[in-house]
Amino acid sequence: MEDTNIEKKGYAFSKEGMNILKEMMKDYPSSDALLLPALYIAQEEFGHLDSGALQYVADVLKVPRSKVFGVATYYTMYKTKPTGKHLVQVCTNLSCSLLGADHILKYLENKLGIKVGETTHDKKFTLITVECLGSCGTAPMMQVNDTYYENLTEEGIDRILEGLK
Amino acid sequence: MVKLTINNKIVEAPDGMLLTEAAKMAGIEIPTLCYHPELQPYGGCRLCLVRIEKMPKLQTACTTRVCDNMVVTTESPEIAKARKGMLEFVLTYHPLDCPICDKGGECELQNLVFKFGSGFRRYAEDIEEYTIDTNDPLIDRELDRCVRCLRCVRVCDEVQGVTNLTAYNRGSHTEIGPFMGGSIFDCEYCGSCVAICPVGALTSKLFKYKARPWQTKRTDTICTYCGCGCQFALETRDGDVLRVVTDYEKGVNEGSLCTRGRFGYSFVNNKKRLTAPLIKTNTKLEPTSWDEATDIIADRFKKIIENNGPDAIAGIITGHCTNEDIYLFQKFMRLAIGTNNIDSAARFGYVNAMSAIKQVIGSKRFEASLDDVANADVILSISTNITEVNPIAGLKVRRAAKRGAVLIVADVQDTDIAKFASQNLIIKSGSERWFIHGLVKAVIEKGFYDKKIYKDYKKFIDNLENIVKGLSFKEIEEKTGISEKDIIEAAKAYSKAKKGVIIFGQGITHQQDGYKSSLNLLDLCIITGNIDSKGTAILPLCDENNEYGALEMGAAPEFLSGFLNAGAAKDREIISKIWDKKIPAKKGLTMPEIFNGILKGKIKALYIIGENPAGTFPQKSEFYEALQKLDFLVCQDLFPTATCELADVVLPASSFAEKDGTFTNMEGRAQKIEAAINPVGDSRPDWQIFSALSEKMGYPMDYDNADAILKEIAQVIEGCNSKGEGSAIENYVKTSVKELRAIYERKEEKAPAKFPFKLMLGPVLFHSGKLSGYSEGPVRILPEGRLKINPNDADRLGIIEGDKALLKNANGEVKVKVEITDRMPEGLLFYPEHFMYPAVRNLCKIDIDKDTKANYFKSAFVAVERHVPEH
């Protein structure tokens, strides 16, 4: 793992990030296998995974950059576009849909004034749909950044968004 | 072997074989789409579903390995229904636009639907719509046709090792493309993805809308670009070469090709081709008949022989001609003219390697197999950017490395193959000999040499030890930039190899002391025992497809056919007997000697076949001058080159697509080529031209076809092999002891203070010689040359990407566009040798190897500054 030369392009892991990665390296069989955690660190440090960040991860792990790109776009939890301060992720899988995820989504779109995939002008909220988050028992649900909000209702959403401002 | 039952038939198959393959062996066809015999099992399309007893649900045959007592059913109503269902799934997104799709007629999906499923789609929801991406210079991408079999992605990664393509996004939104989903593939353009696509999702722009596959004629032949000698088939219609296709089971390339092979074919039908003989009247070249043109040549040649003797005529032939062409050419020169003044493009450097090898292995035929490269356990790749020069040989190296072979790469720049290397040694340009001697030193001083060999060749090794003693690792590190530790590590790995392979390229053969360096590498093979045993190899790369053949056929003053020594009366006698005419005894001239001869007025006439010295030699050189001084110049070529403009007579030759014959690749493998189309215009295969000329010269050499010449070649070469000798290597080891010290001399080159940069000219992936420049594909990818420069150098000079740089030295100055890349070390510049303009070659001077008279002009010292455009 070499991190020379790449810093110039504006992307470099912090010392802590690099240390975490190096530590993890010991437990992983190959650098390919380290791709997911490396992408997480990159996302945390660079905000989202744009081409520079992906190229950086590819260079650090010596994995072909197209592979990194393929993996990063496969998982919905990697952000390849810049997002607002709060990333609102609405589950639209089976259980949530049966209990009104569609309606929840429409309500959020109206309330935030954006469509799915968009970010509000003040860069506070980004609204996306995601696959099952394993919270079917408390559907419909959404995740904002790292927090689960369950058994959603219109009033509940009002309260939650109010609290996030 | 295991025994299983497929459709009530007992089938025997090797343990672990895939069920699809085992069934195929037994004559049972299981439909597949994502499966490809060259690729790892994937199981993406689910079309190969079969019923296996005692297993739940239907199973995919392309991912299931056979085992004993397996009972399989491949045809049943249940399976037919499943197949039909899977096909309907595949068709969910697939537009039924077969009539306008380029793949129609050879589309695997079309065939499957015809056979197993309805072309009807029940799915009525919205489907993702993609726009056709036509931005790439060669490859059109139509993702709505894509069936997500990922064959393109897998071949790019598993077979080519490029990993440029990927599948991005997820599920039904999956798309195929390069990094960030870009429009431009920006890769090696090997075209494997296009070739392997089962549908019309990836198509070649060059073939698009030209023909339906059933309208073309397919002719198996051999590529005419580099020394790998890849097999492919030309698909033609009405005299036009429309595309190149391969069969993954055939040839050294096993179906893989590089961009030149796959997309570089259209020079054959280029409108600029010479189509009639031309003669110079006053100052202009005018078309004439073959009869008149050959009459003039024969008359002039006869007059010159009468007045100045046969040695006033000389001939130079390209390494792109067939063995038959070259054989007949040298026979024509030696017998019809009566001179040994014959040379070929191999004189530009390949002759260095071959002379050294012949020196060591003696009369034995040199053979090295690319399979040995692929199966090696240690590969030492020296001074070659193999991926760009000989891409398929590079592929074999990649495969070996991926399989776990130790790959040691030593070159002056960071090359692509180094990505797979265990040791990537970037040596300073010009220090190659220090590096090689360092390896020899390490092997001897650390005792890595083969102990059995030490017993046999004690004196030789002791002598070597004495010689390398004077060279310290400190000096080596100073000169090469490689530490003692690294050199010892490399030497150790190579010495311990069971199947050690050395590959070396232009950085050795086309540079100072190329012959000696080649011998040094051979010494390294000898002392480590990596020369004679099975699986070991030493392989000099050659960039023209038949340079080996040029030397073996005897298109060199020092070699007769079969590498016999033209200077030895005994050897001349062998061939004279078969030819029934005496070969002239007078020593012939090599290429540089020929040009010197012209300057001195000794050579009056030159016959050039397929070479273009006026367009490729540095203009300040005497050789360039010499061309103007000739009394009589005959050019035989595909295209009107700069040299043709100086010629008195120009003869149109046929390309490889229009003739029969054989090419010998760098492995020493002679392979048959076959005419796919009739000669373009009034052109003729080269051998027919020599045959016609020889008749007019009064020494008829009449052959019915190329095969008849091949028969004679076989007779002559068999004659050569009959002379038999003891162990040639032993002989070399004994006789070289005296000269050993001279072989290990090193000459340092120093950059003059005024010209601190070293400029290297060399081959690039997308072009080779002049043919690629007449082909649409390579020109589309790389229309112009760029000077590669290190970012720090560029910074210092204030040069940014897209700028032009001004290169200067005593020979002149030239402006070139730059490409800034950290693959180049500081102080070194690289420019593709292919491009005639801007004439960067003019900065170089021609150097001549003392031992082999090889003439090379691949480097120069220059000053660089940013070119400020005038407004």
Short mmCIF file of N, CA, C and O in Angstrom, two decimals, chain B residues 61-167:
data_model
loop_
_atom_site.label_atom_id
_atom_site.label_comp_id
_atom_site.label_asym_id
_atom_site.label_seq_id
_atom_site.Cartn_x
_atom_site.Cartn_y
_atom_site.Cartn_z
N ALA B 61 -25.94 -25.99 -15.73
CA ALA B 61 -24.91 -26.94 -16.16
C ALA B 61 -23.55 -26.27 -16.35
O ALA B 61 -22.52 -26.93 -16.29
N CYS B 62 -23.55 -24.96 -16.55
CA CYS B 62 -22.27 -24.30 -16.84
C CYS B 62 -21.48 -24.01 -15.58
O CYS B 62 -20.34 -23.56 -15.65
N THR B 63 -22.09 -24.24 -14.41
CA THR B 63 -21.34 -24.03 -13.17
C THR B 63 -21.21 -25.32 -12.36
O THR B 63 -20.58 -25.34 -11.32
N THR B 64 -21.84 -26.39 -12.86
CA THR B 64 -21.83 -27.65 -12.12
C THR B 64 -20.72 -28.55 -12.66
O THR B 64 -20.62 -28.73 -13.87
N ARG B 65 -19.92 -29.08 -11.75
CA ARG B 65 -18.84 -29.96 -12.19
C ARG B 65 -19.31 -31.40 -12.10
O ARG B 65 -20.05 -31.78 -11.20
N VAL B 66 -18.88 -32.20 -13.04
CA VAL B 66 -19.36 -33.58 -13.08
C VAL B 66 -18.76 -34.39 -11.94
O VAL B 66 -17.67 -34.09 -11.46
N CYS B 67 -19.53 -35.40 -11.47
CA CYS B 67 -18.95 -36.34 -10.52
C CYS B 67 -19.53 -37.73 -10.81
O CYS B 67 -20.47 -37.87 -11.60
N ASP B 68 -18.98 -38.69 -10.15
CA ASP B 68 -19.38 -40.07 -10.41
C ASP B 68 -20.87 -40.29 -10.14
O ASP B 68 -21.41 -39.73 -9.18
N ASN B 69 -21.48 -41.09 -10.98
CA ASN B 69 -22.88 -41.51 -10.80
C ASN B 69 -23.90 -40.37 -10.88
O ASN B 69 -25.02 -40.50 -10.42
N MET B 70 -23.48 -39.25 -11.43
CA MET B 70 -24.42 -38.15 -11.62
C MET B 70 -25.43 -38.59 -12.69
O MET B 70 -25.04 -39.20 -13.68
N VAL B 71 -26.69 -38.29 -12.48
CA VAL B 71 -27.70 -38.61 -13.50
C VAL B 71 -28.36 -37.31 -13.93
O VAL B 71 -28.97 -36.60 -13.13
N VAL B 72 -28.19 -36.99 -15.21
CA VAL B 72 -28.60 -35.68 -15.70
C VAL B 72 -29.61 -35.82 -16.83
O VAL B 72 -29.48 -36.70 -17.68
N THR B 73 -30.61 -34.97 -16.80
CA THR B 73 -31.54 -34.89 -17.93
C THR B 73 -31.43 -33.48 -18.50
O THR B 73 -31.51 -32.50 -17.75
N THR B 74 -31.24 -33.38 -19.80
CA THR B 74 -31.10 -32.04 -20.40
C THR B 74 -32.31 -31.67 -21.25
O THR B 74 -32.42 -30.54 -21.68
N GLU B 75 -33.13 -32.65 -21.55
CA GLU B 75 -34.32 -32.33 -22.35
C GLU B 75 -35.56 -32.91 -21.67
O GLU B 75 -35.62 -34.12 -21.45
N SER B 76 -36.53 -32.07 -21.35
CA SER B 76 -37.80 -32.53 -20.80
C SER B 76 -38.76 -31.35 -20.90
O SER B 76 -38.33 -30.21 -21.09
N PRO B 77 -40.06 -31.60 -20.80
CA PRO B 77 -41.01 -30.48 -20.88
C PRO B 77 -40.71 -29.44 -19.81
O PRO B 77 -40.80 -28.23 -20.06
N GLU B 78 -40.33 -29.91 -18.62
CA GLU B 78 -40.01 -28.98 -17.52
C GLU B 78 -38.86 -28.05 -17.91
O GLU B 78 -38.91 -26.83 -17.71
N ILE B 79 -37.81 -28.64 -18.51
CA ILE B 79 -36.63 -27.85 -18.88
C ILE B 79 -36.97 -26.92 -20.05
O ILE B 79 -36.56 -25.75 -20.06
N ALA B 80 -37.73 -27.43 -21.01
CA ALA B 80 -38.10 -26.59 -22.15
C ALA B 80 -38.86 -25.36 -21.67
O ALA B 80 -38.64 -24.25 -22.14
N LYS B 81 -39.74 -25.57 -20.68
CA LYS B 81 -40.53 -24.46 -20.17
C LYS B 81 -39.62 -23.44 -19.45
O LYS B 81 -39.77 -22.23 -19.60
N ALA B 82 -38.69 -24.01 -18.68
CA ALA B 82 -37.77 -23.13 -17.94
C ALA B 82 -36.93 -22.30 -18.91
O ALA B 82 -36.75 -21.10 -18.74
N ARG B 83 -36.43 -22.95 -19.97
CA ARG B 83 -35.61 -22.24 -20.97
C ARG B 83 -36.40 -21.12 -21.62
O ARG B 83 -35.91 -20.01 -21.78
N LYS B 84 -37.62 -21.48 -21.98
CA LYS B 84 -38.47 -20.50 -22.64
C LYS B 84 -38.70 -19.31 -21.71
O LYS B 84 -38.63 -18.15 -22.13
N GLY B 85 -38.93 -19.64 -20.44
CA GLY B 85 -39.15 -18.59 -19.45
C GLY B 85 -37.92 -17.72 -19.28
O GLY B 85 -37.99 -16.49 -19.25
N MET B 86 -36.75 -18.35 -19.20
CA MET B 86 -35.50 -17.59 -19.04
C MET B 86 -35.28 -16.68 -20.24
O MET B 86 -34.86 -15.54 -20.11
N LEU B 87 -35.57 -17.22 -21.43
CA LEU B 87 -35.38 -16.41 -22.63
C LEU B 87 -36.33 -15.22 -22.63
O LEU B 87 -35.96 -14.13 -23.06
N GLU B 88 -37.53 -15.45 -22.12
CA GLU B 88 -38.46 -14.32 -22.07
C GLU B 88 -37.95 -13.25 -21.10
O GLU B 88 -38.08 -12.06 -21.35
N PHE B 89 -37.33 -13.73 -20.01
CA PHE B 89 -36.71 -12.78 -19.08
C PHE B 89 -35.61 -11.98 -19.76
O PHE B 89 -35.52 -10.76 -19.61
N VAL B 90 -34.78 -12.70 -20.50
CA VAL B 90 -33.68 -12.01 -21.20
C VAL B 90 -34.25 -10.99 -22.17
O VAL B 90 -33.73 -9.89 -22.34
N LEU B 91 -35.37 -11.36 -22.78
CA LEU B 91 -35.96 -10.46 -23.78
C LEU B 91 -36.75 -9.30 -23.17
O LEU B 91 -37.19 -8.43 -23.90
N THR B 92 -36.92 -9.32 -21.84
CA THR B 92 -37.67 -8.25 -21.20
C THR B 92 -37.18 -6.89 -21.67
O THR B 92 -37.94 -6.00 -21.98
N TYR B 93 -35.88 -6.76 -21.71
CA TYR B 93 -35.31 -5.46 -22.05
C TYR B 93 -34.77 -5.42 -23.47
O TYR B 93 -34.35 -4.38 -23.94
N HIS B 94 -34.74 -6.55 -24.11
CA HIS B 94 -34.03 -6.59 -25.40
C HIS B 94 -34.94 -6.15 -26.53
O HIS B 94 -35.98 -6.74 -26.75
N PRO B 95 -34.56 -5.12 -27.25
CA PRO B 95 -35.42 -4.68 -28.35
C PRO B 95 -35.40 -5.73 -29.46
O PRO B 95 -34.37 -6.35 -29.70
N LEU B 96 -36.53 -5.94 -30.09
CA LEU B 96 -36.55 -6.93 -31.17
C LEU B 96 -36.27 -6.20 -32.48
O LEU B 96 -37.10 -6.10 -33.37
N ASP B 97 -35.01 -5.69 -32.56
CA ASP B 97 -34.65 -4.90 -33.73
C ASP B 97 -33.65 -5.64 -34.62
O ASP B 97 -32.81 -5.04 -35.27
N CYS B 98 -33.78 -6.98 -34.62
CA CYS B 98 -32.83 -7.80 -35.38
C CYS B 98 -32.60 -7.33 -36.81
O CYS B 98 -31.47 -7.36 -37.29
N PRO B 99 -33.65 -6.89 -37.54
CA PRO B 99 -33.39 -6.51 -38.93
C PRO B 99 -32.39 -5.36 -39.08
O PRO B 99 -31.70 -5.28 -40.09
N ILE B 100 -32.30 -4.48 -38.07
CA ILE B 100 -31.33 -3.39 -38.21
C ILE B 100 -30.12 -3.59 -37.29
O ILE B 100 -29.25 -2.74 -37.22
N CYS B 101 -30.08 -4.73 -36.58
CA CYS B 101 -28.96 -4.96 -35.67
C CYS B 101 -27.83 -5.63 -36.44
O CYS B 101 -28.04 -6.54 -37.23
N ASP B 102 -26.61 -5.14 -36.18
CA ASP B 102 -25.46 -5.64 -36.91
C ASP B 102 -25.15 -7.10 -36.61
O ASP B 102 -24.44 -7.76 -37.35
N LYS B 103 -25.69 -7.58 -35.50
CA LYS B 103 -25.36 -8.94 -35.08
C LYS B 103 -26.26 -9.97 -35.78
O LYS B 103 -25.98 -11.16 -35.75
N GLY B 104 -27.35 -9.48 -36.37
CA GLY B 104 -28.33 -10.38 -36.99
C GLY B 104 -27.65 -11.41 -37.88
O GLY B 104 -26.86 -11.08 -38.74
N GLY B 105 -27.97 -12.67 -37.64
CA GLY B 105 -27.38 -13.72 -38.46
C GLY B 105 -26.28 -14.45 -37.72
O GLY B 105 -25.94 -15.58 -38.05
N GLU B 106 -25.69 -13.82 -36.70
CA GLU B 106 -24.69 -14.53 -35.90
C GLU B 106 -24.92 -14.23 -34.42
O GLU B 106 -24.01 -14.35 -33.61
N CYS B 107 -26.17 -13.84 -34.12
CA CYS B 107 -26.51 -13.47 -32.75
C CYS B 107 -26.90 -14.72 -31.98
O CYS B 107 -27.79 -15.47 -32.38
N GLU B 108 -26.26 -14.94 -30.86
CA GLU B 108 -26.55 -16.15 -30.08
C GLU B 108 -27.95 -16.11 -29.50
O GLU B 108 -28.62 -17.13 -29.41
N LEU B 109 -28.39 -14.90 -29.13
CA LEU B 109 -29.72 -14.78 -28.56
C LEU B 109 -30.78 -15.06 -29.62
O LEU B 109 -31.76 -15.78 -29.39
N GLN B 110 -30.55 -14.50 -30.80
CA GLN B 110 -31.47 -14.74 -31.92
C GLN B 110 -31.60 -16.24 -32.19
O GLN B 110 -32.69 -16.77 -32.32
N ASN B 111 -30.47 -16.92 -32.24
CA ASN B 111 -30.48 -18.36 -32.49
C ASN B 111 -31.23 -19.11 -31.40
O ASN B 111 -32.00 -20.02 -31.68
N LEU B 112 -30.99 -18.71 -30.14
CA LEU B 112 -31.64 -19.40 -29.03
C LEU B 112 -33.14 -19.21 -29.06
O LEU B 112 -33.92 -20.13 -28.83
N VAL B 113 -33.56 -17.98 -29.35
CA VAL B 113 -35.00 -17.71 -29.37
C VAL B 113 -35.66 -18.47 -30.52
O VAL B 113 -36.74 -19.03 -30.37
N PHE B 114 -34.97 -18.54 -31.64
CA PHE B 114 -35.50 -19.32 -32.77
C PHE B 114 -35.68 -20.77 -32.36
O PHE B 114 -36.62 -21.43 -32.76
N LYS B 115 -34.75 -21.26 -31.58
CA LYS B 115 -34.75 -22.68 -31.26
C LYS B 115 -35.67 -23.02 -30.09
O LYS B 115 -36.39 -24.01 -30.12
N PHE B 116 -35.63 -22.18 -29.06
CA PHE B 116 -36.29 -22.60 -27.81
C PHE B 116 -37.46 -21.73 -27.38
O PHE B 116 -38.29 -22.18 -26.58
N GLY B 117 -37.52 -20.51 -27.79
CA GLY B 117 -38.52 -19.67 -27.14
C GLY B 117 -39.29 -18.84 -28.13
O GLY B 117 -38.93 -18.71 -29.29
N SER B 118 -40.34 -18.25 -27.63
CA SER B 118 -41.09 -17.36 -28.49
C SER B 118 -40.43 -15.99 -28.43
O SER B 118 -39.83 -15.62 -27.43
N GLY B 119 -40.57 -15.25 -29.47
CA GLY B 119 -40.02 -13.90 -29.48
C GLY B 119 -41.05 -12.91 -28.93
O GLY B 119 -40.96 -11.72 -29.15
N PHE B 120 -42.00 -13.44 -28.19
CA PHE B 120 -43.07 -12.59 -27.68
C PHE B 120 -42.79 -12.17 -26.25
O PHE B 120 -42.31 -12.97 -25.44
N ARG B 121 -43.08 -10.92 -25.94
CA ARG B 121 -42.77 -10.40 -24.62
C ARG B 121 -44.06 -10.02 -23.92
O ARG B 121 -44.82 -9.20 -24.42
N ARG B 122 -44.31 -10.64 -22.74
CA ARG B 122 -45.54 -10.32 -22.02
C ARG B 122 -45.36 -9.09 -21.13
O ARG B 122 -46.30 -8.40 -20.83
N TYR B 123 -44.14 -8.86 -20.71
CA TYR B 123 -43.84 -7.76 -19.78
C TYR B 123 -44.24 -6.43 -20.40
O TYR B 123 -43.81 -6.12 -21.51
N ALA B 124 -45.08 -5.68 -19.69
CA ALA B 124 -45.62 -4.47 -20.31
C ALA B 124 -45.27 -3.20 -19.54
O ALA B 124 -45.71 -2.12 -19.90
N GLU B 125 -44.51 -3.35 -18.45
CA GLU B 125 -44.16 -2.16 -17.66
C GLU B 125 -43.12 -1.33 -18.40
O GLU B 125 -42.56 -1.75 -19.40
N ASP B 126 -42.85 -0.18 -17.83
CA ASP B 126 -41.80 0.67 -18.43
C ASP B 126 -40.46 -0.05 -18.35
O ASP B 126 -40.18 -0.73 -17.38
N ILE B 127 -39.67 0.09 -19.36
CA ILE B 127 -38.33 -0.45 -19.26
C ILE B 127 -37.32 0.68 -19.43
O ILE B 127 -37.64 1.73 -20.00
N GLU B 128 -36.16 0.42 -18.86
CA GLU B 128 -35.10 1.43 -18.93
C GLU B 128 -34.69 1.64 -20.39
O GLU B 128 -34.49 0.68 -21.13
N GLU B 129 -34.59 2.88 -20.79
CA GLU B 129 -34.17 3.10 -22.18
C GLU B 129 -32.78 3.71 -22.20
O GLU B 129 -32.47 4.61 -21.43
N TYR B 130 -31.95 3.19 -23.06
CA TYR B 130 -30.58 3.68 -23.15
C TYR B 130 -30.38 4.33 -24.51
O TYR B 130 -30.93 3.87 -25.50
N THR B 131 -29.56 5.35 -24.52
CA THR B 131 -29.22 5.90 -25.82
C THR B 131 -28.03 5.13 -26.37
O THR B 131 -27.24 4.57 -25.62
N ILE B 132 -27.96 5.09 -27.68
CA ILE B 132 -26.83 4.40 -28.31
C ILE B 132 -25.60 5.27 -28.13
O ILE B 132 -25.63 6.46 -28.45
N ASP B 133 -24.56 4.67 -27.57
CA ASP B 133 -23.35 5.44 -27.33
C ASP B 133 -22.37 5.23 -28.48
O ASP B 133 -21.79 4.15 -28.62
N THR B 134 -22.19 6.24 -29.30
CA THR B 134 -21.31 6.09 -30.46
C THR B 134 -20.09 7.00 -30.34
O THR B 134 -19.44 7.32 -31.32
N ASN B 135 -19.79 7.42 -29.11
CA ASN B 135 -18.69 8.37 -28.95
C ASN B 135 -17.30 7.75 -29.07
O ASN B 135 -16.34 8.43 -29.37
N ASP B 136 -17.22 6.45 -28.79
CA ASP B 136 -15.91 5.81 -28.85
C ASP B 136 -15.44 5.73 -30.31
O ASP B 136 -16.24 5.55 -31.21
N PRO B 137 -14.13 5.86 -30.52
CA PRO B 137 -13.65 5.83 -31.91
C PRO B 137 -13.87 4.49 -32.61
O PRO B 137 -13.93 4.45 -33.83
N LEU B 138 -13.98 3.40 -31.87
CA LEU B 138 -14.09 2.10 -32.54
C LEU B 138 -15.29 1.27 -32.13
O LEU B 138 -15.77 0.45 -32.91
N ILE B 139 -15.74 1.43 -30.90
CA ILE B 139 -16.74 0.49 -30.38
C ILE B 139 -18.05 1.22 -30.08
O ILE B 139 -18.07 2.17 -29.30
N ASP B 140 -19.13 0.77 -30.71
CA ASP B 140 -20.45 1.31 -30.41
C ASP B 140 -21.08 0.49 -29.30
O ASP B 140 -20.98 -0.73 -29.30
N ARG B 141 -21.76 1.18 -28.38
CA ARG B 141 -22.34 0.49 -27.25
C ARG B 141 -23.85 0.74 -27.24
O ARG B 141 -24.28 1.87 -27.18
N GLU B 142 -24.63 -0.34 -27.32
CA GLU B 142 -26.08 -0.20 -27.30
C GLU B 142 -26.61 -1.07 -26.17
O GLU B 142 -26.87 -2.25 -26.34
N LEU B 143 -26.76 -0.41 -25.01
CA LEU B 143 -27.03 -1.19 -23.80
C LEU B 143 -28.43 -1.80 -23.76
O LEU B 143 -28.68 -2.73 -23.01
N ASP B 144 -29.37 -1.28 -24.56
CA ASP B 144 -30.69 -1.90 -24.51
C ASP B 144 -30.62 -3.31 -25.12
O ASP B 144 -31.47 -4.14 -24.85
N ARG B 145 -29.62 -3.57 -25.92
CA ARG B 145 -29.47 -4.91 -26.48
C ARG B 145 -28.70 -5.84 -25.55
O ARG B 145 -28.65 -7.05 -25.76
N CYS B 146 -28.05 -5.26 -24.55
CA CYS B 146 -27.16 -6.05 -23.68
C CYS B 146 -27.97 -7.03 -22.85
O CYS B 146 -29.02 -6.69 -22.30
N VAL B 147 -27.47 -8.27 -22.75
CA VAL B 147 -28.18 -9.28 -21.95
C VAL B 147 -27.50 -9.52 -20.60
O VAL B 147 -27.83 -10.45 -19.89
N ARG B 148 -26.54 -8.70 -20.27
CA ARG B 148 -25.84 -8.78 -18.97
C ARG B 148 -25.23 -10.16 -18.73
O ARG B 148 -25.29 -10.70 -17.62
N CYS B 149 -24.66 -10.74 -19.76
CA CYS B 149 -23.98 -12.02 -19.58
C CYS B 149 -22.59 -11.78 -19.01
O CYS B 149 -21.92 -12.70 -18.56
N LEU B 150 -22.14 -10.51 -19.08
CA LEU B 150 -20.84 -10.08 -18.57
C LEU B 150 -19.66 -10.79 -19.24
O LEU B 150 -18.56 -10.82 -18.69
N ARG B 151 -19.88 -11.35 -20.41
CA ARG B 151 -18.75 -11.97 -21.11
C ARG B 151 -17.68 -10.93 -21.44
O ARG B 151 -16.48 -11.20 -21.33
N CYS B 152 -18.11 -9.73 -21.82
CA CYS B 152 -17.14 -8.68 -22.15
C CYS B 152 -16.32 -8.29 -20.93
O CYS B 152 -15.11 -8.14 -20.99
N VAL B 153 -17.04 -8.13 -19.80
CA VAL B 153 -16.35 -7.73 -18.57
C VAL B 153 -15.37 -8.82 -18.15
O VAL B 153 -14.24 -8.55 -17.75
N ARG B 154 -15.82 -10.07 -18.29
CA ARG B 154 -14.98 -11.18 -17.84
C ARG B 154 -13.78 -11.39 -18.75
O ARG B 154 -12.67 -11.65 -18.30
N VAL B 155 -13.99 -11.27 -20.07
CA VAL B 155 -12.86 -11.50 -20.97
C VAL B 155 -11.81 -10.40 -20.77
O VAL B 155 -10.60 -10.63 -20.84
N CYS B 156 -12.29 -9.19 -20.51
CA CYS B 156 -11.40 -8.04 -20.30
C CYS B 156 -10.52 -8.27 -19.07
O CYS B 156 -9.35 -7.92 -19.06
N ASP B 157 -11.10 -8.91 -18.07
CA ASP B 157 -10.38 -9.15 -16.82
C ASP B 157 -9.62 -10.47 -16.86
O ASP B 157 -8.40 -10.52 -16.69
N GLU B 158 -10.33 -11.56 -17.16
CA GLU B 158 -9.72 -12.89 -17.01
C GLU B 158 -8.73 -13.22 -18.12
O GLU B 158 -7.70 -13.82 -17.88
N VAL B 159 -9.08 -12.85 -19.35
CA VAL B 159 -8.22 -13.25 -20.47
C VAL B 159 -7.21 -12.16 -20.81
O VAL B 159 -6.02 -12.42 -20.94
N GLN B 160 -7.70 -10.93 -20.94
CA GLN B 160 -6.80 -9.87 -21.36
C GLN B 160 -6.04 -9.26 -20.18
O GLN B 160 -5.00 -8.64 -20.37
N GLY B 161 -6.60 -9.41 -18.98
CA GLY B 161 -5.92 -8.84 -17.81
C GLY B 161 -5.93 -7.33 -17.80
O GLY B 161 -5.13 -6.69 -17.12
N VAL B 162 -6.82 -6.72 -18.56
CA VAL B 162 -6.86 -5.26 -18.64
C VAL B 162 -7.82 -4.69 -17.58
O VAL B 162 -7.55 -3.67 -16.96
N THR B 163 -8.92 -5.40 -17.39
CA THR B 163 -9.95 -4.98 -16.43
C THR B 163 -10.37 -3.54 -16.65
O THR B 163 -10.40 -2.73 -15.73
N ASN B 164 -10.67 -3.23 -17.88
CA ASN B 164 -11.13 -1.88 -18.19
C ASN B 164 -12.64 -1.78 -18.09
O ASN B 164 -13.18 -0.79 -17.63
N LEU B 165 -13.32 -2.85 -18.51
CA LEU B 165 -14.78 -2.83 -18.47
C LEU B 165 -15.28 -3.32 -17.12
O LEU B 165 -14.66 -4.16 -16.49
N THR B 166 -16.43 -2.81 -16.72
CA THR B 166 -17.04 -3.30 -15.50
C THR B 166 -18.55 -3.23 -15.63
O THR B 166 -19.07 -2.55 -16.51
N ALA B 167 -19.23 -3.98 -14.77
CA ALA B 167 -20.68 -3.84 -14.67
C ALA B 167 -20.93 -2.89 -13.53
O ALA B 167 -20.45 -3.12 -12.43
#
